[in-house]
Short mmCIF file of C-alpha atoms in Angstrom, two decimals:
data_model
loop_
_atom_site.label_atom_id
_atom_site.label_comp_id
_atom_site.label_asym_id
_atom_site.label_seq_id
_atom_site.Cartn_x
_atom_site.Cartn_y
_atom_site.Cartn_z
CA MET E 177 -19.59 -67.23 4.27
CA ILE E 178 -22.58 -66.94 6.57
CA SER E 179 -21.80 -63.24 7.33
CA VAL E 180 -21.37 -62.53 3.61
CA LEU E 181 -24.79 -63.97 2.92
CA LYS E 182 -26.38 -62.00 5.71
CA SER E 183 -24.87 -58.64 4.64
CA SER E 184 -25.77 -59.18 1.02
CA VAL E 185 -29.41 -59.81 2.01
CA LYS E 186 -29.45 -56.67 4.22
CA CYS E 187 -27.95 -54.28 1.56
CA ARG E 188 -30.25 -55.36 -1.18
CA LYS E 189 -33.51 -54.97 0.73
CA PRO E 190 -34.25 -58.63 0.31
CA SER E 191 -37.00 -59.85 -1.89
CA ARG E 192 -38.98 -62.84 -0.82
CA GLY E 193 -37.00 -64.84 -3.37
CA SER E 194 -33.52 -64.09 -1.95
CA VAL E 195 -34.68 -64.71 1.59
CA ALA E 196 -36.04 -68.05 0.46
CA LEU E 197 -32.71 -68.80 -1.18
CA SER E 198 -30.81 -68.02 1.99
CA VAL E 199 -33.15 -70.26 3.97
CA LEU E 200 -32.65 -72.94 1.43
CA ILE E 201 -28.88 -72.65 1.62
CA PHE E 202 -28.96 -72.90 5.42
CA ALA E 203 -31.31 -75.87 5.16
CA VAL E 204 -29.05 -77.65 2.72
CA PHE E 205 -25.98 -77.10 4.84
CA PHE E 206 -27.52 -77.70 8.25
CA GLU E 207 -30.21 -80.21 7.47
CA PHE E 208 -31.37 -82.02 10.54
CA GLY E 209 -31.10 -85.74 10.52
CA ILE E 210 -29.20 -88.64 12.05
CA LEU E 211 -25.96 -89.29 10.22
CA ALA E 212 -23.18 -91.76 10.89
CA PRO E 213 -20.44 -89.90 12.78
CA ALA E 214 -17.14 -89.26 10.99
CA ASN E 215 -15.01 -92.42 11.49
CA ALA E 216 -11.72 -90.46 11.41
CA TYR E 217 -8.66 -91.11 13.59
CA ILE E 218 -7.41 -87.60 12.70
CA ASP E 219 -9.07 -84.52 14.10
CA PRO E 220 -10.90 -82.88 11.17
CA GLY E 221 -11.16 -79.63 13.16
CA THR E 222 -14.56 -78.13 13.84
CA GLY E 223 -13.85 -74.94 11.96
CA SER E 224 -12.41 -76.83 9.01
CA TYR E 225 -15.31 -79.25 8.99
CA MET E 226 -17.85 -76.39 8.87
CA PHE E 227 -15.85 -74.36 6.42
CA SER E 228 -15.46 -77.27 3.99
CA VAL E 229 -19.20 -77.43 3.66
CA ALA E 230 -19.59 -73.68 3.33
CA ILE E 231 -16.85 -73.27 0.65
CA THR E 232 -18.56 -75.76 -1.60
CA VAL E 233 -21.02 -73.01 -2.57
CA LEU E 234 -18.19 -71.32 -4.48
CA CYS E 235 -16.57 -74.59 -5.58
CA GLY E 236 -19.95 -76.07 -6.55
CA LEU E 237 -20.81 -73.16 -8.88
CA GLY E 238 -17.42 -73.42 -10.61
CA TYR E 239 -17.63 -77.23 -10.86
CA ALA E 240 -21.22 -77.14 -12.14
CA LEU E 241 -20.20 -74.65 -14.85
CA LYS E 242 -17.19 -76.72 -15.76
CA THR E 243 -19.18 -79.94 -15.90
CA TRP E 244 -21.91 -78.28 -17.97
CA TRP E 245 -19.34 -76.78 -20.35
CA HIS E 246 -17.60 -80.12 -20.86
CA SER E 247 -21.01 -81.81 -21.52
CA LEU E 248 -21.84 -79.06 -24.03
CA ALA E 249 -18.46 -79.31 -25.78
CA LYS E 250 -18.83 -83.06 -25.97
CA ALA E 251 -22.35 -82.81 -27.38
CA VAL E 252 -21.31 -80.28 -30.01
CA SER E 253 -18.30 -82.38 -30.95
CA ASN E 254 -20.51 -85.49 -31.36
CA LEU E 255 -22.97 -83.45 -33.38
CA LEU E 256 -20.28 -82.11 -35.73
CA HIS E 257 -18.67 -85.51 -35.98
CA GLY E 258 -21.99 -87.08 -36.81
CA ASN E 259 -22.74 -84.39 -39.51
CA ARG E 260 -19.44 -84.96 -41.21
CA LYS E 261 -20.27 -88.65 -41.67
CA MET V 9 17.02 -100.01 1.70
CA GLY V 10 14.09 -97.86 2.66
CA ILE V 11 14.59 -98.38 6.42
CA GLY V 12 17.97 -97.16 7.58
CA ASN V 13 20.11 -98.27 10.41
CA GLU V 14 17.95 -96.55 13.03
CA MET V 15 15.20 -99.10 12.54
CA ARG V 16 15.10 -102.19 14.70
CA SER V 17 12.69 -105.13 14.66
CA GLY V 18 9.20 -104.29 15.81
CA GLN V 19 6.71 -101.49 15.14
CA ILE V 20 8.39 -98.62 13.38
CA GLY V 21 8.47 -95.21 15.08
CA ALA V 22 6.39 -93.40 12.55
CA SER V 23 3.47 -95.87 12.50
CA PHE V 24 1.28 -95.59 15.57
CA ARG V 25 -1.47 -93.01 15.09
CA ASP V 26 -3.91 -94.97 12.99
CA PRO V 27 -5.80 -97.72 14.85
CA SER V 28 -6.45 -99.49 11.53
CA GLY V 29 -2.94 -100.97 11.56
CA PHE V 30 0.77 -100.24 11.60
CA VAL V 31 4.06 -100.96 9.95
CA PHE V 32 6.64 -103.21 11.48
CA VAL V 33 10.02 -104.71 10.67
CA ARG V 34 10.98 -108.32 11.19
CA ASP V 35 14.14 -110.10 10.02
CA GLY V 36 14.93 -107.38 7.52
CA GLY V 37 11.43 -107.43 6.03
CA LEU V 38 8.86 -104.68 6.13
CA TYR V 39 5.28 -105.58 6.83
CA ARG V 40 1.98 -103.93 7.65
CA GLN V 41 -0.44 -105.42 10.22
CA VAL V 42 -4.09 -104.80 9.25
CA ASN V 43 -6.15 -104.78 12.40
CA ILE V 44 -9.59 -106.31 12.88
CA SER V 45 -11.07 -102.81 13.24
CA TYR V 46 -10.17 -102.19 9.59
CA GLN V 47 -11.44 -105.52 8.27
CA GLN V 48 -14.53 -104.27 6.48
CA ASN V 49 -12.75 -101.34 4.83
CA TYR V 50 -9.86 -103.59 3.80
CA ASP V 51 -12.18 -106.07 2.15
CA LEU V 52 -14.09 -103.23 0.52
CA LEU V 53 -10.83 -101.89 -0.97
CA PHE V 54 -10.62 -105.05 -3.02
CA SER V 55 -14.28 -105.82 -3.64
CA SER V 56 -14.92 -102.27 -4.90
CA GLY V 57 -12.12 -102.60 -7.44
CA LEU V 58 -10.32 -99.61 -5.99
CA TYR V 59 -7.12 -101.53 -5.14
CA ASP V 60 -6.77 -102.78 -8.68
CA ALA V 61 -7.50 -99.31 -10.10
CA LEU V 62 -4.85 -97.74 -7.93
CA ALA V 63 -2.11 -100.42 -7.83
CA GLY V 64 -2.62 -101.31 -11.49
CA ASN V 65 -1.99 -97.68 -12.53
CA GLY V 66 1.10 -97.27 -10.27
CA LEU V 67 -0.74 -94.87 -7.91
CA LEU V 68 -0.66 -97.08 -4.81
CA VAL V 69 2.24 -99.24 -3.70
CA PRO V 70 1.22 -102.84 -4.39
CA HIS V 71 1.38 -105.50 -1.62
CA CYS V 72 0.95 -109.20 -1.11
CA GLU V 73 -0.68 -110.95 1.82
CA VAL V 74 1.72 -113.05 3.84
CA ASP V 75 1.25 -115.81 6.39
CA ILE V 76 3.52 -114.79 9.25
CA PRO V 77 2.74 -114.37 12.96
CA PRO V 78 1.31 -110.91 13.63
CA GLU V 79 3.07 -108.42 15.83
CA TYR V 80 -0.08 -108.18 18.01
CA PRO V 81 -2.22 -111.29 17.41
CA ASP V 82 -5.16 -110.12 19.54
CA THR V 83 -5.98 -107.24 17.14
CA ALA V 84 -4.66 -108.63 13.84
CA TYR V 85 -6.75 -109.38 10.78
CA LYS V 86 -4.10 -109.82 8.07
CA ILE V 87 -0.39 -109.18 7.51
CA ILE V 88 0.59 -107.60 4.16
CA GLU V 89 4.00 -107.04 2.69
CA PRO V 90 4.12 -103.87 0.59
CA GLN V 91 6.67 -103.32 -2.14
CA ARG V 92 9.66 -101.61 -0.62
CA VAL V 93 10.30 -97.95 -1.27
CA PRO V 94 13.97 -97.62 -2.41
CA PHE V 95 14.61 -94.55 -0.24
CA ILE V 96 12.28 -92.84 2.27
CA SER V 97 12.14 -89.07 1.71
CA TYR V 98 10.14 -86.41 3.48
CA PRO V 99 8.17 -83.40 2.21
CA TYR V 100 10.70 -80.95 3.58
CA GLU V 101 13.23 -82.50 1.30
CA TRP V 102 11.13 -82.22 -1.86
CA CYS V 103 11.52 -79.61 -4.55
CA PHE V 104 8.46 -77.60 -5.63
CA SER V 105 7.43 -79.85 -8.45
CA GLN V 106 7.80 -83.00 -6.34
CA PHE V 107 5.53 -81.44 -3.80
CA LYS V 108 3.01 -80.36 -6.39
CA ASP V 109 2.93 -83.80 -8.01
CA ALA V 110 2.42 -85.38 -4.59
CA ALA V 111 -0.52 -83.03 -3.89
CA LEU V 112 -2.13 -83.73 -7.27
CA LEU V 113 -1.62 -87.47 -6.76
CA THR V 114 -3.48 -87.30 -3.42
CA LEU V 115 -6.46 -85.49 -4.98
CA SER V 116 -6.65 -87.84 -7.96
CA ILE V 117 -6.58 -90.80 -5.53
CA GLN V 118 -9.42 -89.21 -3.56
CA ARG V 119 -11.42 -88.78 -6.80
CA LEU V 120 -10.84 -92.41 -7.75
CA ALA V 121 -11.74 -93.58 -4.28
CA LEU V 122 -15.04 -91.73 -4.46
CA ASP V 123 -15.80 -93.34 -7.81
CA HIS V 124 -15.44 -96.69 -6.05
CA GLY V 125 -17.51 -95.81 -2.97
CA MET V 126 -14.57 -95.07 -0.74
CA THR V 127 -12.75 -91.97 0.59
CA LEU V 128 -9.40 -91.04 2.03
CA LYS V 129 -9.60 -90.72 5.81
CA ASP V 130 -6.33 -88.79 5.94
CA ALA V 131 -4.33 -86.63 3.53
CA THR V 132 -0.88 -86.35 5.07
CA ALA V 133 2.07 -85.66 2.77
CA TYR V 134 3.86 -88.47 4.52
CA ASN V 135 1.57 -90.94 2.73
CA VAL V 136 3.42 -90.18 -0.49
CA GLU V 137 6.84 -91.46 -1.45
CA PHE V 138 8.82 -91.44 -4.72
CA MET V 139 9.39 -94.68 -6.54
CA TYR V 140 10.85 -95.00 -10.07
CA GLY V 141 10.74 -91.25 -10.59
CA ARG V 142 7.08 -90.82 -9.65
CA PRO V 143 5.03 -90.10 -6.52
CA VAL V 144 3.27 -93.12 -5.19
CA PHE V 145 0.74 -93.48 -2.32
CA ILE V 146 2.07 -95.82 0.35
CA ASP V 147 -0.61 -96.12 3.00
CA THR V 148 -2.97 -98.93 1.97
CA LEU V 149 -5.04 -98.44 5.11
CA SER V 150 -5.96 -94.79 4.32
CA PHE V 151 -9.20 -95.75 2.61
CA GLU V 152 -12.59 -96.06 4.27
CA LYS V 153 -16.16 -96.53 3.03
CA TYR V 154 -17.64 -93.36 1.77
CA VAL V 155 -20.82 -92.45 3.72
CA GLU V 156 -23.22 -90.27 1.83
CA ASN V 157 -23.40 -86.63 2.91
CA VAL V 158 -20.45 -86.80 5.36
CA PRO V 159 -17.88 -84.05 4.71
CA TRP V 160 -14.27 -84.88 3.95
CA THR V 161 -12.56 -85.30 7.30
CA ALA V 162 -9.07 -84.97 5.69
CA TYR V 163 -9.73 -81.51 4.23
CA ARG V 164 -7.88 -79.62 7.05
CA GLN V 165 -4.93 -81.97 6.78
CA PHE V 166 -4.70 -81.59 3.05
CA CYS V 167 -4.66 -77.82 3.31
CA GLN V 168 -1.93 -77.83 6.01
CA HIS V 169 0.26 -80.56 4.50
CA PHE V 170 0.04 -79.60 0.79
CA LEU V 171 -1.71 -76.38 -0.09
CA ALA V 172 -0.08 -74.14 2.57
CA PRO V 173 3.52 -75.25 1.92
CA LEU V 174 3.03 -75.01 -1.87
CA ALA V 175 1.51 -71.57 -1.59
CA LEU V 176 4.40 -70.36 0.58
CA MET V 177 6.98 -71.86 -1.72
CA SER V 178 5.33 -70.32 -4.75
CA LYS V 179 4.35 -66.89 -3.41
CA CYS V 180 6.88 -66.10 -0.64
CA ASP V 181 10.11 -68.06 -0.59
CA ILE V 182 11.03 -71.45 -2.02
CA ASN V 183 12.82 -72.41 1.19
CA LEU V 184 9.71 -72.14 3.38
CA SER V 185 9.03 -75.86 3.00
CA ILE V 186 11.58 -76.09 5.84
CA LEU V 187 8.72 -75.12 8.16
CA LEU V 188 7.52 -78.69 7.84
CA ARG V 189 10.45 -79.77 9.91
CA ARG V 190 8.99 -77.61 12.73
CA TYR V 191 5.31 -78.37 12.09
CA ILE V 192 5.10 -82.07 11.69
CA ASP V 193 1.32 -82.06 11.02
CA GLY V 194 1.44 -79.41 8.34
CA ILE V 195 1.83 -75.64 8.38
CA PRO V 196 -0.88 -74.01 10.54
CA LEU V 197 -3.18 -72.03 8.35
CA ASP V 198 -3.15 -68.91 10.44
CA LEU V 199 0.62 -68.80 10.04
CA ALA V 200 0.42 -69.42 6.33
CA ASN V 201 -2.26 -66.73 5.97
CA HIS V 202 -0.10 -64.27 7.88
CA LEU V 203 2.96 -64.96 5.67
CA LEU V 204 0.90 -64.80 2.50
CA LYS V 205 -0.64 -61.41 3.36
CA GLY V 206 -0.59 -59.20 0.26
CA ARG V 207 0.65 -62.08 -1.90
CA MET V 208 -2.48 -63.97 -2.79
CA GLY V 209 -3.64 -61.50 -5.41
CA LEU V 210 -6.74 -62.60 -7.24
CA ASN V 211 -6.23 -66.24 -6.35
CA LEU V 212 -9.65 -66.97 -4.95
CA GLY V 213 -8.66 -70.57 -4.19
CA LEU V 214 -5.85 -69.52 -1.90
CA ARG V 215 -7.91 -66.80 -0.21
CA ALA V 216 -10.64 -69.36 0.44
CA HIS V 217 -8.77 -72.53 1.38
CA ILE V 218 -6.12 -70.72 3.41
CA GLY V 219 -7.38 -67.31 4.40
CA TRP V 220 -11.04 -67.84 5.09
CA HIS V 221 -10.32 -71.37 6.26
CA ALA V 222 -7.91 -70.00 8.90
CA LYS V 223 -10.57 -67.54 10.09
CA ALA V 224 -13.17 -70.32 10.29
CA GLN V 225 -10.80 -72.40 12.38
CA LYS V 226 -10.28 -69.56 14.80
CA LYS V 227 -14.00 -68.79 14.94
CA TYR V 228 -15.07 -72.30 15.78
CA GLU V 229 -12.09 -73.50 17.87
CA SER V 230 -13.98 -73.05 21.14
CA THR V 231 -17.51 -73.39 19.80
CA PRO V 232 -19.20 -76.75 20.34
CA VAL V 233 -20.95 -77.80 17.15
CA ASP V 234 -22.89 -80.94 16.52
CA LYS V 235 -21.01 -82.25 13.52
CA SER V 236 -23.61 -84.99 12.88
CA ARG V 237 -25.89 -82.26 11.56
CA VAL V 238 -23.44 -81.03 8.98
CA ARG V 239 -23.89 -82.45 5.49
CA MET V 240 -22.01 -82.39 2.20
CA SER V 241 -23.39 -84.07 -0.85
CA LYS V 242 -21.14 -86.10 -3.07
CA PHE V 243 -21.46 -83.47 -5.80
CA ALA V 244 -20.28 -80.81 -3.35
CA LEU V 245 -17.37 -83.06 -2.27
CA MET V 246 -16.33 -83.57 -5.91
CA ALA V 247 -16.54 -79.80 -6.34
CA LEU V 248 -14.32 -79.30 -3.29
CA ILE V 249 -11.71 -81.69 -4.72
CA ASP V 250 -11.91 -79.96 -8.12
CA GLY V 251 -11.48 -76.57 -6.50
CA LEU V 252 -8.42 -77.71 -4.56
CA GLU V 253 -6.94 -79.20 -7.73
CA SER V 254 -7.43 -76.04 -9.68
CA THR V 255 -5.83 -74.04 -6.95
CA ILE V 256 -2.85 -76.36 -6.76
CA ARG V 257 -2.34 -76.39 -10.55
CA ARG V 258 -2.24 -72.61 -10.65
CA LEU V 259 0.73 -72.53 -8.23
CA THR V 260 4.05 -72.27 -10.06
CA TRP V 261 7.68 -71.57 -9.30
CA ASP V 262 10.46 -70.62 -11.74
CA PRO V 263 13.85 -72.06 -10.73
CA CYS V 264 16.21 -69.29 -11.88
CA ASP V 265 18.66 -66.90 -10.29
CA THR V 266 19.93 -69.10 -7.47
CA GLU V 267 23.50 -69.67 -6.48
CA TRP V 268 24.06 -73.12 -7.99
CA GLY V 269 21.21 -73.47 -10.50
CA ASP V 270 23.52 -72.73 -13.46
CA TYR V 271 26.67 -74.41 -12.14
CA TYR V 272 27.30 -76.55 -15.16
CA GLU V 273 27.31 -73.54 -17.42
CA ASP V 274 30.21 -72.05 -15.43
CA THR V 275 32.69 -74.86 -14.63
CA ASN V 276 36.38 -75.49 -14.57
CA TYR V 277 36.43 -78.07 -17.29
CA SER V 278 36.57 -78.12 -21.06
CA GLN V 279 33.94 -80.30 -22.71
CA ASP V 280 36.53 -83.07 -23.36
CA ALA V 281 37.74 -82.96 -19.73
CA GLN V 282 34.10 -83.13 -18.54
CA LEU V 283 33.49 -86.22 -20.65
CA GLU V 284 36.71 -87.84 -19.46
CA LYS V 285 35.70 -87.19 -15.85
CA LYS V 286 32.36 -88.83 -16.56
CA GLU V 287 34.11 -91.94 -17.97
CA LEU V 288 36.38 -92.06 -14.96
CA VAL V 289 33.38 -91.93 -12.55
CA ALA V 290 31.74 -94.71 -14.59
CA ARG V 291 34.85 -96.86 -14.30
CA PHE V 292 34.95 -96.29 -10.55
CA VAL V 293 31.30 -97.18 -10.19
CA ASP V 294 31.93 -100.46 -12.06
CA LYS V 295 35.00 -101.20 -9.99
CA ALA V 296 33.09 -100.55 -6.74
CA LYS V 297 30.30 -102.88 -7.87
CA SER V 298 27.85 -100.27 -6.56
CA LYS V 299 24.29 -101.29 -5.75
CA PHE V 300 22.89 -98.11 -4.27
CA VAL V 301 24.44 -94.62 -4.61
CA TRP V 302 24.18 -91.39 -2.78
CA ASP V 303 25.39 -88.47 -4.88
CA LEU V 304 26.19 -85.57 -2.55
CA GLY V 305 26.25 -82.10 -4.01
CA ALA V 306 24.64 -83.52 -7.16
CA ASN V 307 23.47 -80.20 -8.57
CA THR V 308 21.33 -80.93 -11.66
CA GLY V 309 22.43 -84.57 -11.71
CA TYR V 310 25.04 -84.60 -14.50
CA PHE V 311 27.05 -87.28 -12.73
CA SER V 312 24.05 -88.91 -11.00
CA LYS V 313 23.18 -90.20 -14.48
CA VAL V 314 26.38 -92.32 -14.49
CA PRO V 315 25.19 -94.98 -12.00
CA ALA V 316 21.55 -94.46 -13.08
CA GLU V 317 22.37 -95.43 -16.66
CA LYS V 318 23.67 -98.70 -15.22
CA GLY V 319 20.35 -99.32 -13.47
CA ILE V 320 21.75 -98.44 -10.05
CA PHE V 321 19.30 -96.48 -7.88
CA THR V 322 20.81 -93.08 -7.00
CA VAL V 323 19.70 -90.53 -4.53
CA ALA V 324 20.97 -87.13 -5.67
CA PHE V 325 21.24 -84.57 -2.87
CA ASP V 326 21.83 -80.84 -3.26
CA VAL V 327 21.33 -77.80 -1.10
CA ASP V 328 19.96 -75.65 -3.93
CA PRO V 329 16.17 -75.95 -4.49
CA ALA V 330 16.57 -74.67 -8.07
CA ALA V 331 19.14 -77.26 -9.03
CA VAL V 332 16.95 -80.01 -7.53
CA GLU V 333 13.89 -78.62 -9.25
CA LYS V 334 15.63 -78.56 -12.68
CA HIS V 335 16.97 -82.06 -12.03
CA TYR V 336 13.49 -83.44 -11.14
CA ARG V 337 11.80 -81.80 -14.12
CA GLU V 338 14.37 -83.17 -16.50
CA ASN V 339 14.01 -86.64 -15.04
CA ARG V 340 10.20 -86.40 -15.18
CA SER V 341 10.17 -85.47 -18.84
CA SER V 342 12.70 -88.23 -19.78
CA ASP V 343 10.90 -90.79 -17.52
CA GLU V 344 14.12 -91.39 -15.56
CA GLN V 345 13.39 -94.17 -13.00
CA PHE V 346 16.63 -94.57 -11.17
CA ILE V 347 17.29 -91.14 -9.71
CA LEU V 348 15.60 -89.44 -6.80
CA PRO V 349 16.68 -85.82 -6.44
CA LEU V 350 16.24 -84.27 -2.99
CA ILE V 351 17.11 -81.04 -1.14
CA VAL V 352 19.47 -81.57 1.77
CA ASP V 353 21.97 -79.18 3.34
CA LEU V 354 24.86 -81.39 4.36
CA THR V 355 26.00 -78.86 6.93
CA ASN V 356 22.57 -79.09 8.61
CA PRO V 357 20.94 -82.21 7.29
CA SER V 358 17.41 -83.44 8.13
CA PRO V 359 17.23 -84.39 11.79
CA ALA V 360 15.16 -87.11 13.44
CA ILE V 361 11.85 -85.45 14.39
CA GLY V 362 8.49 -86.28 15.81
CA TRP V 363 7.49 -88.08 18.96
CA ALA V 364 10.55 -89.41 20.75
CA HIS V 365 12.69 -88.40 17.78
CA SER V 366 11.41 -91.49 15.99
CA GLU V 367 8.70 -90.51 13.59
CA ARG V 368 10.87 -89.20 10.79
CA THR V 369 14.37 -90.61 10.46
CA SER V 370 17.44 -88.38 10.20
CA PHE V 371 19.44 -88.09 6.99
CA MET V 372 22.23 -90.26 8.41
CA GLY V 373 19.79 -92.65 9.88
CA ARG V 374 18.59 -93.59 6.42
CA GLY V 375 22.03 -94.79 5.46
CA PRO V 376 24.60 -96.03 5.03
CA ALA V 377 24.70 -95.92 1.26
CA ASP V 378 26.46 -98.67 -0.55
CA THR V 379 28.50 -96.05 -2.51
CA VAL V 380 28.77 -92.35 -1.91
CA MET V 381 29.82 -89.89 -4.63
CA ALA V 382 31.14 -86.52 -3.55
CA LEU V 383 32.31 -84.68 -6.67
CA ALA V 384 33.33 -81.01 -6.54
CA LEU V 385 32.08 -80.88 -2.96
CA ILE V 386 34.93 -81.07 -0.51
CA HIS V 387 36.11 -77.50 -0.93
CA HIS V 388 32.59 -76.20 -0.17
CA LEU V 389 32.57 -78.13 3.07
CA ALA V 390 36.13 -77.31 4.12
CA ILE V 391 36.56 -73.76 2.86
CA SER V 392 32.98 -72.26 2.73
CA ASN V 393 31.89 -74.02 5.95
CA ASN V 394 35.16 -74.18 7.91
CA LEU V 395 34.85 -77.92 8.40
CA PRO V 396 38.16 -79.64 9.30
CA LEU V 397 39.11 -82.50 6.96
CA ALA V 398 39.16 -84.86 9.89
CA ARG V 399 35.45 -84.19 10.61
CA ILE V 400 34.62 -84.47 6.92
CA ALA V 401 36.29 -87.90 6.82
CA ASP V 402 34.43 -89.03 9.91
CA PHE V 403 31.12 -87.96 8.35
CA PHE V 404 31.76 -89.86 5.11
CA ALA V 405 32.79 -92.90 7.15
CA GLN V 406 29.38 -92.85 8.85
CA ILE V 407 27.28 -92.57 5.71
CA CYS V 408 29.35 -94.83 3.46
CA GLY V 409 28.82 -98.56 3.54
CA GLU V 410 31.35 -99.79 1.03
CA SER V 411 32.85 -97.32 -1.41
CA LEU V 412 33.53 -93.64 -1.70
CA ILE V 413 34.13 -91.81 -4.94
CA ILE V 414 35.48 -88.39 -3.94
CA GLU V 415 37.12 -85.51 -5.78
CA PHE V 416 39.79 -83.41 -4.07
CA VAL V 417 39.80 -79.81 -5.23
CA PRO V 418 43.05 -78.07 -4.23
CA LYS V 419 43.70 -74.37 -3.54
CA GLU V 420 45.18 -73.92 -7.06
CA ASP V 421 41.71 -74.61 -8.54
CA SER V 422 39.89 -71.48 -9.73
CA GLN V 423 36.76 -72.38 -7.74
CA VAL V 424 38.71 -72.51 -4.49
CA ARG V 425 40.59 -69.25 -5.37
CA ARG V 426 37.15 -67.67 -5.90
CA LEU V 427 36.07 -68.94 -2.41
CA LEU V 428 39.24 -67.48 -0.83
CA ALA V 429 39.18 -64.23 -2.77
CA THR V 430 37.18 -62.35 -0.16
CA ARG V 431 38.42 -63.96 2.99
CA GLU V 432 41.60 -64.76 4.91
CA ASP V 433 43.15 -68.14 4.11
CA ILE V 434 42.97 -69.89 7.45
CA PHE V 435 43.30 -73.37 5.94
CA PRO V 436 46.99 -74.30 5.99
CA ALA V 437 45.96 -77.97 6.42
CA TYR V 438 43.81 -77.99 3.31
CA THR V 439 46.22 -79.95 1.04
CA ARG V 440 46.05 -83.15 -0.82
CA GLU V 441 48.52 -84.77 1.59
CA CYS V 442 46.40 -83.85 4.63
CA PHE V 443 43.25 -84.97 2.84
CA GLU V 444 44.71 -88.45 2.28
CA LYS V 445 46.09 -88.57 5.80
CA GLU V 446 42.65 -87.73 7.37
CA PHE V 447 40.79 -90.23 5.28
CA GLU V 448 43.29 -92.98 5.82
CA PRO V 449 41.95 -94.20 9.21
CA TYR V 450 38.52 -94.87 7.62
CA PHE V 451 39.23 -95.73 3.97
CA VAL V 452 41.67 -97.54 1.83
CA ILE V 453 42.61 -95.61 -1.32
CA ASP V 454 42.05 -98.02 -4.19
CA GLU V 455 42.86 -95.59 -6.98
CA ALA V 456 43.64 -91.87 -7.51
CA ALA V 457 43.40 -90.33 -10.94
CA SER V 458 44.14 -86.78 -12.07
CA ILE V 459 41.39 -85.01 -13.94
CA ARG V 460 42.47 -83.63 -17.25
CA ASP V 461 42.87 -79.84 -17.68
CA SER V 462 42.52 -79.32 -13.93
CA HIS V 463 44.41 -79.62 -10.68
CA ARG V 464 41.78 -81.95 -9.26
CA THR V 465 42.10 -85.62 -8.28
CA LEU V 466 39.44 -88.26 -8.25
CA TYR V 467 39.68 -91.02 -5.67
CA LEU V 468 38.08 -94.40 -5.32
CA MET V 469 38.20 -95.52 -1.71
CA THR V 470 36.90 -98.58 0.12
CA ARG V 471 35.59 -98.35 3.64
CA ARG V 472 37.68 -100.07 6.25
CA LYS V 473 35.69 -102.61 8.27
#
């Protein structure tokens, strides 16, 4: 995920906007702060732990679209239902 | 039921990894000790409403708190008695749809947990069992308080226990769930990725959660990383769950073109003879006063329905994944609650595996069954697998607690002639007389009835004490 981001920035001769976006993504993922350690008896696996955060970029886009679509469909349905009354 | 004769009093062999508590047996009862270290999370499970939401909807096995001495008083907070699972089964015995339903259950439980401020701290397939025809979560101590921005620690385990086996069963070979007998903590993702090479197509979910995930595991295996600096918002976590669910839902398998999947369309019996055999089996089940039945070689469960219709819990075993798949799907759509279909090869049944051979009980260790049914089976064991009748009798004696309903299929039968068509007949002792003689040391023959329009004989036998 990180290497994909880096290569995409290189190939496109990054604008200030895309560089800022990359920085933002890194900041979101690797924000500094004190957090409670994972209270797990199983080993989450370092690679899996990191990857699960990185993959949510893809998952998040799809989920956001799905959530937005459902909200839109519900709003339209309420509107049509309201108009029929 | 639900324990098997390998279990003794005390902490059970499979329950030791989680410091939150463990399962133990005492005086025939099954209990769970909740340790003091889990007190806050246990109380939160109730105060948050999550327990009611899960148990009330049949997603989590319900329990009651009991006042008995703890197994280890120094660490105990409470003792709970969960509702007993009728028969413990393992993921490597599940058909494709059972596995998929178990995976989707785990994800929906994680969603519900997050809605109530909690999260699953593990996602092992062994936390799911089948009760009344549906998958149910059995580990009450799997829940912990959700801490904002902490990633899901059970993600790796979910991918190895559920996603990888399902992907392999769907995309490569249905029998690959057997790998779970070798890899008790789920199929390693690098192995799954290797086997799935060229088969993932445009399935981005599989490529990500298995392929890229495996590469990330390898990349960071020796790299020290400060996990306390890694954050995942709740929205991102919900998105991850949603992504996993979509990936699982897209995995399918079509149960066709297997050796035994269409058995009942190609049998020896006329329709009337088939019905008469069914009535005979029903009469034998009544006469045996069966309480719990194992149906061996059950295929798609035509005869498993006989005890099930009487409200007798029946475990229906068959070697063919397609037959078990069809059986499960039919039961699911008809809301059948008294049959559990499972995949077991009787010539190489599930062994005892795990630490000290005691984490997962063997097939025989989960018996004996009150009544065993073995219809249209014996010729497959004796002829196809070269098993002497004496050994077959000994095997049935070990798994049968009270009664045996068994069908002898002689050489005159067309199914046996088909088995012998391409091989030398080295079975001079495979006769009805020898069959009765070999079973006689272990069983008393209560009744023997000829099956109409065939050369077969159905026996009701009682185990000698």
